[in-house]
GROMACS .gro file of C-alpha atoms in nm:
model
  435
    1MET     CA    1  24.616  18.820  26.879
    2LYS     CA    2  24.623  18.499  27.085
    3LYS     CA    3  24.405  18.663  27.350
    4PHE     CA    4  24.164  18.776  27.078
    5LEU     CA    5  24.142  18.426  26.926
    6ALA     CA    6  24.091  18.276  27.269
    7LEU     CA    7  23.807  18.521  27.335
    8VAL     CA    8  23.644  18.434  27.002
    9LEU     CA    9  23.674  18.062  27.082
   10VAL     CA   10  23.508  18.114  27.420
   11MET     CA   11  23.223  18.308  27.255
   12VAL     CA   12  23.171  18.034  26.993
   13ILE     CA   13  23.161  17.764  27.259
   14ALA     CA   14  22.918  17.971  27.463
   15LEU     CA   15  22.689  18.017  27.162
   16MET     CA   16  22.702  17.644  27.090
   17LEU     CA   17  22.607  17.566  27.448
   18ILE     CA   18  22.319  17.817  27.435
   19SER     CA   19  22.202  17.669  27.106
   20CYS     CA   20  22.213  17.317  27.247
   21GLY     CA   21  22.029  17.440  27.551
   22GLU     CA   22  21.760  17.601  27.336
   23LYS     CA   23  21.718  17.281  27.135
   24GLN     CA   24  21.697  17.080  27.454
   25ASP     CA   25  21.441  17.326  27.592
   26LYS     CA   26  21.233  17.289  27.279
   27VAL     CA   27  21.253  16.909  27.300
   28THR     CA   28  21.158  16.925  27.666
   29ALA     CA   29  20.873  17.166  27.589
   30LYS     CA   30  20.740  16.933  27.321
   31LYS     CA   31  20.752  16.640  27.563
   32VAL     CA   32  20.568  16.843  27.826
   33ASN     CA   33  20.310  16.962  27.574
   34ALA     CA   34  20.254  16.609  27.451
   35ALA     CA   35  20.213  16.479  27.805
   36THR     CA   36  19.973  16.754  27.909
   37GLY     CA   37  19.788  16.785  27.579
   38ALA     CA   38  19.894  17.150  27.552
   39ASP     CA   39  19.990  17.102  27.186
   40LYS     CA   40  19.659  16.940  27.092
   41VAL     CA   41  19.439  17.118  26.840
   42TYR     CA   42  19.063  17.085  26.856
   43GLY     CA   43  18.799  17.116  26.591
   44PHE     CA   44  18.563  17.311  26.815
   45ALA     CA   45  18.545  17.498  27.144
   46MET     CA   46  18.225  17.600  27.321
   47ARG     CA   47  18.089  17.786  27.620
   48ASN     CA   48  17.827  17.635  27.846
   49THR     CA   49  17.586  17.907  27.949
   50LEU     CA   50  17.227  17.900  27.831
   51TRP     CA   51  17.273  18.202  27.606
   52TRP     CA   52  17.556  18.029  27.422
   53THR     CA   53  17.354  17.707  27.402
   54PHE     CA   54  17.052  17.864  27.232
   55PRO     CA   55  17.197  17.792  26.884
   56PHE     CA   56  17.179  17.420  26.968
   57PHE     CA   57  16.828  17.437  27.112
   58ASN     CA   58  16.700  17.662  26.834
   59THR     CA   59  16.836  17.456  26.546
   60TYR     CA   60  16.659  17.153  26.691
   61GLY     CA   61  16.332  17.343  26.731
   62ALA     CA   62  16.330  17.315  27.110
   63LYS     CA   63  16.071  17.525  27.293
   64PHE     CA   64  16.110  17.660  27.643
   65ILE     CA   65  15.772  17.773  27.764
   66GLU     CA   66  15.442  17.666  27.613
   67ASP     CA   67  15.100  17.733  27.768
   68GLY     CA   68  15.266  17.838  28.091
   69LYS     CA   69  15.470  17.517  28.119
   70CYS     CA   70  15.840  17.457  28.064
   71VAL     CA   71  15.880  17.198  27.788
   72LEU     CA   72  16.255  17.201  27.739
   73ASN     CA   73  16.280  16.834  27.842
   74GLN     CA   74  16.079  16.718  27.543
   75LYS     CA   75  16.250  16.541  27.251
   76PRO     CA   76  16.378  16.848  27.060
   77GLY     CA   77  16.545  16.984  27.373
   78VAL     CA   78  16.693  16.646  27.462
   79ASP     CA   79  16.825  16.595  27.108
   80ALA     CA   80  16.978  16.944  27.106
   81LEU     CA   81  17.162  16.906  27.434
   82THR     CA   82  17.269  16.554  27.337
   83MET     CA   83  17.436  16.699  27.029
   84LYS     CA   84  17.628  16.947  27.244
   85VAL     CA   85  17.727  16.682  27.498
   86ASP     CA   86  17.836  16.440  27.226
   87LEU     CA   87  18.077  16.692  27.075
   88TYR     CA   88  18.280  16.662  27.394
   89ASN     CA   89  18.215  16.307  27.514
   90LYS     CA   90  18.135  16.095  27.210
   91TYR     CA   91  18.313  16.261  26.918
   92LYS     CA   92  18.588  16.420  27.131
   93VAL     CA   93  18.619  16.720  26.902
   94GLU     CA   94  18.542  16.986  27.164
   95ALA     CA   95  18.830  17.121  27.370
   96GLY     CA   96  18.664  17.139  27.709
   97ALA     CA   97  18.679  17.517  27.680
   98TRP     CA   98  18.362  17.542  27.892
   99GLN     CA   99  18.547  17.420  28.202
  100ALA     CA  100  18.670  17.655  28.473
  101GLY     CA  101  19.030  17.754  28.411
  102ALA     CA  102  19.033  17.635  28.049
  103ILE     CA  103  19.144  17.849  27.756
  104GLY     CA  104  18.833  18.034  27.640
  105PRO     CA  105  18.699  17.981  27.288
  106ASP     CA  106  18.797  18.326  27.161
  107THR     CA  107  19.151  18.309  27.303
  108GLY     CA  108  19.204  17.954  27.175
  109PHE     CA  109  19.074  18.054  26.833
  110LEU     CA  110  19.311  18.351  26.829
  111ASN     CA  111  19.601  18.121  26.921
  112GLU     CA  112  19.496  17.868  26.656
  113LYS     CA  113  19.430  17.595  26.911
  114TYR     CA  114  19.061  17.580  26.822
  115ALA     CA  115  18.958  17.562  26.457
  116MET     CA  116  18.590  17.656  26.500
  117ILE     CA  117  18.395  17.853  26.758
  118PHE     CA  118  18.067  18.037  26.795
  119ASP     CA  119  18.128  18.409  26.827
  120GLY     CA  120  17.976  18.747  26.750
  121PRO     CA  121  18.059  19.054  26.541
  122TRP     CA  122  18.230  19.214  26.841
  123ASP     CA  123  18.538  18.992  26.787
  124VAL     CA  124  18.577  19.039  26.410
  125LYS     CA  125  18.809  19.340  26.440
  126ARG     CA  126  19.015  19.171  26.712
  127PHE     CA  127  19.077  18.866  26.496
  128LYS     CA  128  19.149  19.074  26.185
  129ASP     CA  129  19.396  19.295  26.372
  130ALA     CA  130  19.577  18.979  26.487
  131GLY     CA  131  19.624  18.875  26.123
  132LEU     CA  132  19.410  18.564  26.159
  133ASN     CA  133  19.287  18.414  25.832
  134PHE     CA  134  18.930  18.323  25.923
  135GLY     CA  135  18.582  18.301  25.783
  136VAL     CA  136  18.232  18.339  25.925
  137SER     CA  137  17.934  18.127  25.823
  138LEU     CA  138  17.586  18.040  25.944
  139ILE     CA  139  17.530  17.815  26.244
  140PRO     CA  140  17.499  17.455  26.116
  141GLU     CA  141  17.145  17.347  26.035
  142GLY     CA  142  16.958  17.104  26.256
  143PRO     CA  143  16.608  16.962  26.207
  144ALA     CA  144  16.467  17.317  26.241
  145GLY     CA  145  16.726  17.477  26.011
  146THR     CA  146  16.989  17.731  26.109
  147SER     CA  147  16.931  17.969  26.397
  148THR     CA  148  17.110  18.174  26.657
  149ASN     CA  149  17.060  18.338  26.990
  150VAL     CA  150  16.980  18.708  27.017
  151GLY     CA  151  17.137  18.967  27.236
  152GLY     CA  152  17.151  19.341  27.236
  153THR     CA  153  16.991  19.637  27.402
  154ASN     CA  154  16.661  19.822  27.394
  155MET     CA  155  16.546  20.173  27.473
  156VAL     CA  156  16.245  20.242  27.693
  157VAL     CA  157  16.046  20.552  27.790
  158PHE     CA  158  15.983  20.587  28.163
  159ASN     CA  159  15.635  20.672  28.283
  160ASN     CA  160  15.750  20.983  28.468
  161SER     CA  161  15.869  21.140  28.143
  162LYS     CA  162  15.747  21.497  28.101
  163ASN     CA  163  15.780  21.466  27.724
  164PRO     CA  164  15.681  21.107  27.637
  165TYR     CA  165  15.561  21.175  27.284
  166TRP     CA  166  15.895  21.320  27.176
  167ALA     CA  167  16.084  21.058  27.370
  168ALA     CA  168  15.898  20.795  27.168
  169LYS     CA  169  15.960  20.997  26.853
  170PHE     CA  170  16.334  20.982  26.923
  171LEU     CA  171  16.319  20.602  26.944
  172GLU     CA  172  16.137  20.592  26.611
  173PHE     CA  173  16.404  20.820  26.465
  174MET     CA  174  16.686  20.603  26.603
  175VAL     CA  175  16.566  20.289  26.423
  176SER     CA  176  16.467  20.455  26.097
  177PRO     CA  177  16.642  20.316  25.786
  178GLU     CA  178  16.838  20.637  25.728
  179ILE     CA  179  16.978  20.644  26.083
  180GLN     CA  180  17.045  20.269  26.086
  181GLU     CA  181  17.244  20.316  25.766
  182ILE     CA  182  17.467  20.570  25.941
  183TRP     CA  183  17.491  20.376  26.268
  184CYS     CA  184  17.568  20.036  26.118
  185ASN     CA  185  17.806  20.144  25.843
  186LYS     CA  186  18.014  20.351  26.084
  187LEU     CA  187  18.016  20.093  26.363
  188GLU     CA  188  17.992  19.771  26.157
  189GLN     CA  189  17.684  19.657  26.345
  190ILE     CA  190  17.375  19.462  26.245
  191PRO     CA  191  17.075  19.682  26.154
  192VAL     CA  192  16.767  19.639  26.373
  193ASN     CA  193  16.554  19.768  26.086
  194LEU     CA  194  16.520  19.518  25.801
  195LYS     CA  195  16.460  19.802  25.556
  196ALA     CA  196  16.817  19.919  25.618
  197TYR     CA  197  16.972  19.590  25.506
  198ASP     CA  198  17.027  19.701  25.147
  199LYS     CA  199  17.189  20.024  25.268
  200ILE     CA  200  17.475  19.848  25.445
  201ASP     CA  201  17.818  19.826  25.280
  202THR     CA  202  17.859  19.450  25.281
  203VAL     CA  203  18.116  19.462  25.000
  204ASN     CA  204  18.375  19.609  25.235
  205LYS     CA  205  18.217  19.440  25.538
  206PRO     CA  206  18.161  19.080  25.420
  207PHE     CA  207  18.142  18.942  25.774
  208LEU     CA  208  17.853  19.175  25.849
  209LYS     CA  209  17.659  19.025  25.560
  210VAL     CA  210  17.676  18.681  25.724
  211PHE     CA  211  17.554  18.814  26.059
  212MET     CA  212  17.270  19.001  25.891
  213GLU     CA  213  17.162  18.680  25.722
  214GLN     CA  214  17.200  18.481  26.045
  215MET     CA  215  16.980  18.726  26.240
  216LYS     CA  216  16.689  18.650  26.007
  217TYR     CA  217  16.669  18.313  26.183
  218ALA     CA  218  16.728  18.430  26.540
  219LYS     CA  219  16.480  18.354  26.816
  220PRO     CA  220  16.414  18.571  27.123
  221ARG     CA  221  16.498  18.454  27.472
  222PRO     CA  222  16.215  18.318  27.692
  223GLN     CA  223  16.032  18.603  27.861
  224ILE     CA  224  16.051  18.588  28.237
  225LEU     CA  225  16.098  18.862  28.495
  226ASP     CA  226  16.456  18.770  28.584
  227TYR     CA  227  16.633  18.601  28.295
  228GLY     CA  228  16.941  18.548  28.512
  229ASP     CA  229  16.741  18.301  28.724
  230LEU     CA  230  16.693  18.085  28.416
  231GLU     CA  231  17.067  18.073  28.354
  232GLU     CA  232  17.136  17.986  28.719
  233ILE     CA  233  16.900  17.690  28.702
  234ILE     CA  234  16.994  17.546  28.363
  235ASN     CA  235  17.371  17.600  28.349
  236PRO     CA  236  17.467  17.357  28.630
  237GLN     CA  237  17.237  17.091  28.486
  238MET     CA  238  17.394  17.122  28.142
  239GLU     CA  239  17.741  17.099  28.294
  240ALA     CA  240  17.643  16.786  28.488
  241SER     CA  241  17.532  16.623  28.162
  242ILE     CA  242  17.856  16.710  27.983
  243LYS     CA  243  18.059  16.572  28.273
  244GLY     CA  244  17.857  16.251  28.262
  245GLU     CA  245  17.718  16.300  28.611
  246LYS     CA  246  17.362  16.292  28.472
  247THR     CA  247  17.203  16.181  28.151
  248VAL     CA  248  17.076  16.459  27.928
  249GLN     CA  249  16.719  16.360  28.008
  250GLU     CA  250  16.786  16.368  28.383
  251ALA     CA  251  16.955  16.706  28.357
  252LEU     CA  252  16.670  16.863  28.162
  253ASP     CA  253  16.405  16.700  28.384
  254ASN     CA  254  16.574  16.859  28.686
  255ALA     CA  255  16.601  17.193  28.512
  256VAL     CA  256  16.234  17.190  28.411
  257LYS     CA  257  16.124  17.095  28.762
  258ASN     CA  258  16.319  17.386  28.913
  259ILE     CA  259  16.200  17.630  28.648
  260GLU     CA  260  15.841  17.530  28.717
  261GLU     CA  261  15.879  17.565  29.094
  262LYS     CA  262  16.109  17.865  29.122
  263ILE     CA  263  16.004  18.078  28.825
  264LEU     CA  264  15.682  17.986  28.649
  265ALA     CA  265  15.481  17.919  28.967
  266LYS     CA  266  15.551  18.277  29.075
  267GLU     CA  267  15.466  18.420  28.733
  268LYS     CA  268  15.154  18.212  28.673
  269ASP     CA  269  14.910  18.499  28.717
  270LEU     CA  270  15.142  18.775  28.601
  271LYS     CA  271  14.954  19.087  28.496
  272PHE     CA  272  15.075  19.395  28.315
  273PRO     CA  273  14.947  19.751  28.360
  274SER     CA  274  14.812  19.950  28.070
  275GLY     CA  275  15.127  20.161  28.052
  276GLU     CA  276  14.926  20.447  27.908
  277ALA     CA  277  15.003  20.815  27.942
  278LYS     CA  278  14.697  21.003  28.064
  279ASP     CA  279  14.796  21.314  27.877
  280PHE     CA  280  15.082  21.402  27.650
  281SER     CA  281  15.163  21.686  27.416
  282LYS     CA  282  15.278  21.662  27.056
  283GLU     CA  283  15.394  22.020  27.061
  284ARG     CA  284  15.761  22.061  26.972
  285LYS     CA  285  15.907  22.179  27.298
  286GLY     CA  286  16.094  22.065  27.607
  287ASN     CA  287  16.392  21.844  27.674
  288ILE     CA  288  16.455  21.471  27.664
  289LYS     CA  289  16.711  21.312  27.894
  290ILE     CA  290  16.867  20.982  27.790
  291TRP     CA  291  17.087  20.740  27.986
  292VAL     CA  292  17.310  20.534  27.757
  293THR     CA  293  17.577  20.269  27.806
  294TYR     CA  294  17.770  20.293  27.479
  295ASN     CA  295  18.142  20.249  27.432
  296PRO     CA  296  18.335  20.567  27.337
  297THR     CA  297  18.313  20.507  26.961
  298GLU     CA  298  17.940  20.431  26.976
  299LEU     CA  299  17.879  20.733  27.197
  300GLN     CA  300  18.041  20.964  26.945
  301VAL     CA  301  17.818  20.836  26.663
  302PHE     CA  302  17.513  20.848  26.892
  303LYS     CA  303  17.577  21.214  26.968
  304GLU     CA  304  17.593  21.284  26.593
  305ILE     CA  305  17.250  21.122  26.559
  306VAL     CA  306  17.119  21.328  26.851
  307GLY     CA  307  17.235  21.641  26.669
  308MET     CA  308  17.044  21.534  26.358
  309PHE     CA  309  16.730  21.477  26.564
  310GLU     CA  310  16.756  21.818  26.731
  311LYS     CA  311  16.802  21.988  26.396
  312ARG     CA  312  16.502  21.812  26.241
  313PHE     CA  313  16.269  21.856  26.538
  314SER     CA  314  16.386  22.187  26.676
  315PRO     CA  315  16.339  22.325  26.941
  316VAL     CA  316  16.327  21.983  27.115
  317LYS     CA  317  16.659  21.926  27.293
  318VAL     CA  318  16.822  21.597  27.396
  319GLU     CA  319  17.052  21.560  27.696
  320VAL     CA  320  17.275  21.250  27.687
  321GLU     CA  321  17.427  21.100  28.002
  322GLN     CA  322  17.665  20.808  27.985
  323ILE     CA  323  17.627  20.555  28.269
  324PRO     CA  324  17.828  20.233  28.329
  325TRP     CA  325  17.689  19.914  28.178
  326GLY     CA  326  17.778  19.721  28.490
  327GLY     CA  327  17.511  19.792  28.747
  328HIS     CA  328  17.285  19.982  28.508
  329GLN     CA  329  16.983  19.780  28.616
  330GLU     CA  330  17.045  19.856  28.983
  331LYS     CA  331  17.087  20.225  28.903
  332ILE     CA  332  16.755  20.229  28.716
  333LEU     CA  333  16.572  20.044  28.994
  334THR     CA  334  16.710  20.294  29.246
  335SER     CA  335  16.601  20.586  29.028
  336LEU     CA  336  16.251  20.438  29.011
  337ALA     CA  337  16.232  20.437  29.389
  338THR     CA  338  16.343  20.800  29.406
  339LYS     CA  339  16.141  20.905  29.099
  340SER     CA  340  16.454  21.036  28.932
  341THR     CA  341  16.454  20.834  28.611
  342PRO     CA  342  16.542  20.998  28.280
  343ASP     CA  343  16.295  21.009  27.991
  344ILE     CA  344  16.475  20.727  27.807
  345ALA     CA  345  16.728  20.464  27.908
  346ARG     CA  346  16.921  20.203  27.716
  347VAL     CA  347  16.877  19.870  27.893
  348ASP     CA  348  16.958  19.502  27.855
  349GLY     CA  349  16.712  19.324  27.628
  350ALA     CA  350  16.584  19.094  27.901
  351PHE     CA  351  16.514  19.386  28.140
  352VAL     CA  352  16.224  19.537  27.944
  353TYR     CA  353  15.977  19.267  28.050
  354LYS     CA  354  16.048  19.334  28.418
  355LEU     CA  355  16.019  19.712  28.380
  356ALA     CA  356  15.685  19.674  28.203
  357ASN     CA  357  15.554  19.452  28.481
  358LYS     CA  358  15.666  19.706  28.742
  359ASN     CA  359  15.462  19.977  28.567
  360ALA     CA  360  15.784  20.173  28.521
  361ILE     CA  361  15.765  20.240  28.148
  362PHE     CA  362  15.510  20.349  27.892
  363ASN     CA  363  15.378  20.107  27.634
  364LEU     CA  364  15.485  20.254  27.303
  365SER     CA  365  15.184  20.131  27.108
  366GLN     CA  366  14.990  20.442  27.216
  367PHE     CA  367  15.247  20.661  27.037
  368GLY     CA  368  15.198  20.483  26.706
  369LEU     CA  369  15.513  20.273  26.724
  370ASP     CA  370  15.331  19.943  26.660
  371LYS     CA  371  15.388  20.012  26.292
  372LEU     CA  372  15.757  19.938  26.348
  373LYS     CA  373  15.690  19.573  26.433
  374GLU     CA  374  15.689  19.479  26.064
  375ASP     CA  375  16.014  19.663  25.993
  376LEU     CA  376  16.228  19.555  26.287
  377SER     CA  377  16.405  19.225  26.344
  378PRO     CA  378  16.139  18.984  26.478
  379ALA     CA  379  16.378  18.838  26.737
  380ALA     CA  380  16.463  19.186  26.867
  381VAL     CA  381  16.099  19.291  26.880
  382GLY     CA  382  16.007  18.973  27.066
  383SER     CA  383  16.190  19.077  27.382
  384ASN     CA  384  15.995  19.404  27.387
  385LEU     CA  385  15.646  19.257  27.378
  386ALA     CA  386  15.423  19.185  27.676
  387ASP     CA  387  15.047  19.156  27.699
  388GLY     CA  388  15.020  19.236  27.328
  389LYS     CA  389  15.186  19.576  27.366
  390LEU     CA  390  15.521  19.714  27.258
  391TRP     CA  391  15.726  19.838  27.557
  392GLY     CA  392  16.068  19.903  27.411
  393ILE     CA  393  16.255  19.954  27.086
  394PRO     CA  394  16.580  19.769  27.006
  395ASP     CA  395  16.867  20.006  26.942
  396GLN     CA  396  17.127  19.734  26.900
  397ILE     CA  397  17.102  19.368  26.811
  398THR     CA  398  17.357  19.093  26.799
  399GLY     CA  399  17.390  18.718  26.779
  400VAL     CA  400  17.650  18.457  26.701
  401ALA     CA  401  17.764  18.268  26.394
  402LEU     CA  402  18.027  18.005  26.317
  403PHE     CA  403  18.386  18.133  26.300
  404TYR     CA  404  18.640  17.904  26.138
  405ASN     CA  405  19.015  17.915  26.070
  406LYS     CA  406  19.071  17.905  25.693
  407ASP     CA  407  19.437  17.805  25.717
  408MET     CA  408  19.355  17.510  25.942
  409PHE     CA  409  19.085  17.404  25.698
  410THR     CA  410  19.329  17.416  25.406
  411GLU     CA  411  19.603  17.230  25.596
  412ASN     CA  412  19.359  16.946  25.661
  413GLY     CA  413  19.226  16.924  25.307
  414ILE     CA  414  18.898  17.102  25.381
  415ASP     CA  415  18.768  17.364  25.139
  416PRO     CA  416  18.767  17.697  25.331
  417GLN     CA  417  18.507  17.827  25.090
  418ASN     CA  418  18.270  17.549  25.188
  419PRO     CA  419  18.225  17.546  25.568
  420PRO     CA  420  17.991  17.287  25.723
  421LYS     CA  421  17.624  17.362  25.668
  422THR     CA  422  17.464  17.090  25.882
  423TRP     CA  423  17.548  16.938  26.218
  424GLU     CA  424  17.638  16.612  26.044
  425GLU     CA  425  17.890  16.793  25.823
  426PHE     CA  426  18.013  16.990  26.125
  427ILE     CA  427  18.097  16.672  26.316
  428GLU     CA  428  18.294  16.525  26.026
  429VAL     CA  429  18.489  16.847  25.969
  430ALA     CA  430  18.560  16.881  26.342
  431LYS     CA  431  18.697  16.525  26.347
  432GLN     CA  432  18.939  16.608  26.068
  433LEU     CA  433  19.056  16.922  26.248
  434THR     CA  434  19.114  16.759  26.586
  435LYS     CA  435  19.476  16.646  26.616
   0.00000   0.00000   0.00000
């Protein structure tokens, strides 16, 4: 019995020491967090690429290219970038999430370190699965109202297609209201066809309703042959302004100068071919080959849609080949050189302009698809236009909206049902949330 009691006493002492150690560790951790700022909570976190900055530029009515000149350094552009810079430097409500090695906006939002971020519908499920209590609202209004960027993919018909009429017919089928209803309800995606809006189950998908509303105010990206070049020029200048190495005006003046010299000077006399098919048959026959870059879930739904098309337009057959998203542009450019392109390919939205200029794809106006311009999202259509012709059809569209943590709002006395609607309101709310 004495041995047993002694053993119990040793165990109790050991547990007490462990407990004291844990408490000490927690105290030490708190001291470390306080010293390093690791326990600090921020009202907002942002990225610093051009694509993620479009909501700022767009809400201030900034224009990029006008009459062949870059005008981003005019007052609207300066005011927009000043707002972004001030969130970090002046108001100190932004976490510095744009810096190399920092916690990214989505991760910090998930960990409840950042109360508000810009994000897209692709992260809704991730946040819901994590049990996060969050809301989604429109991007705050600036002088030009609310707006967002636009991303997504388009489908094009290559000019070596043996069956261009039915390839174009498939694109028309893909964006029809009935198919968009299936596609978007199953995948919780934004319809590219405005006529499908009232067919989407927004009761069970309330977040989708916000994104659908936000996309009404989206603006297309500037059309240049290599959009990536624009990002490479502007991003370092924006970072220099946030770091205080340059004024906003200096940063944008430098960006405009480089855009003029390195991009617009080369595209000054850009001409586009007619993109017309000399002869094509409307007879129902032949095969259509399509390269796609969908994820597994999207691919399954896409194949269902292909089956519906084949049944309706029998005996036309569709062959689907999945290719990796990474490097898809290089693969297509290689196939152009070897004349081994498919009939249709799904491509990045900014790639259509380049393919049209290279005389690689058909203009779709000749197949009667101009009629779709009125039905499809204007921002999505915008990236498919060149020289007054329609060169591609958007199969998927996306953009960003304002995500906010409802619990953090409530804890700080902010109504979670009334998120900020203007930049002025946004700043005040972000101040309250930054601790």
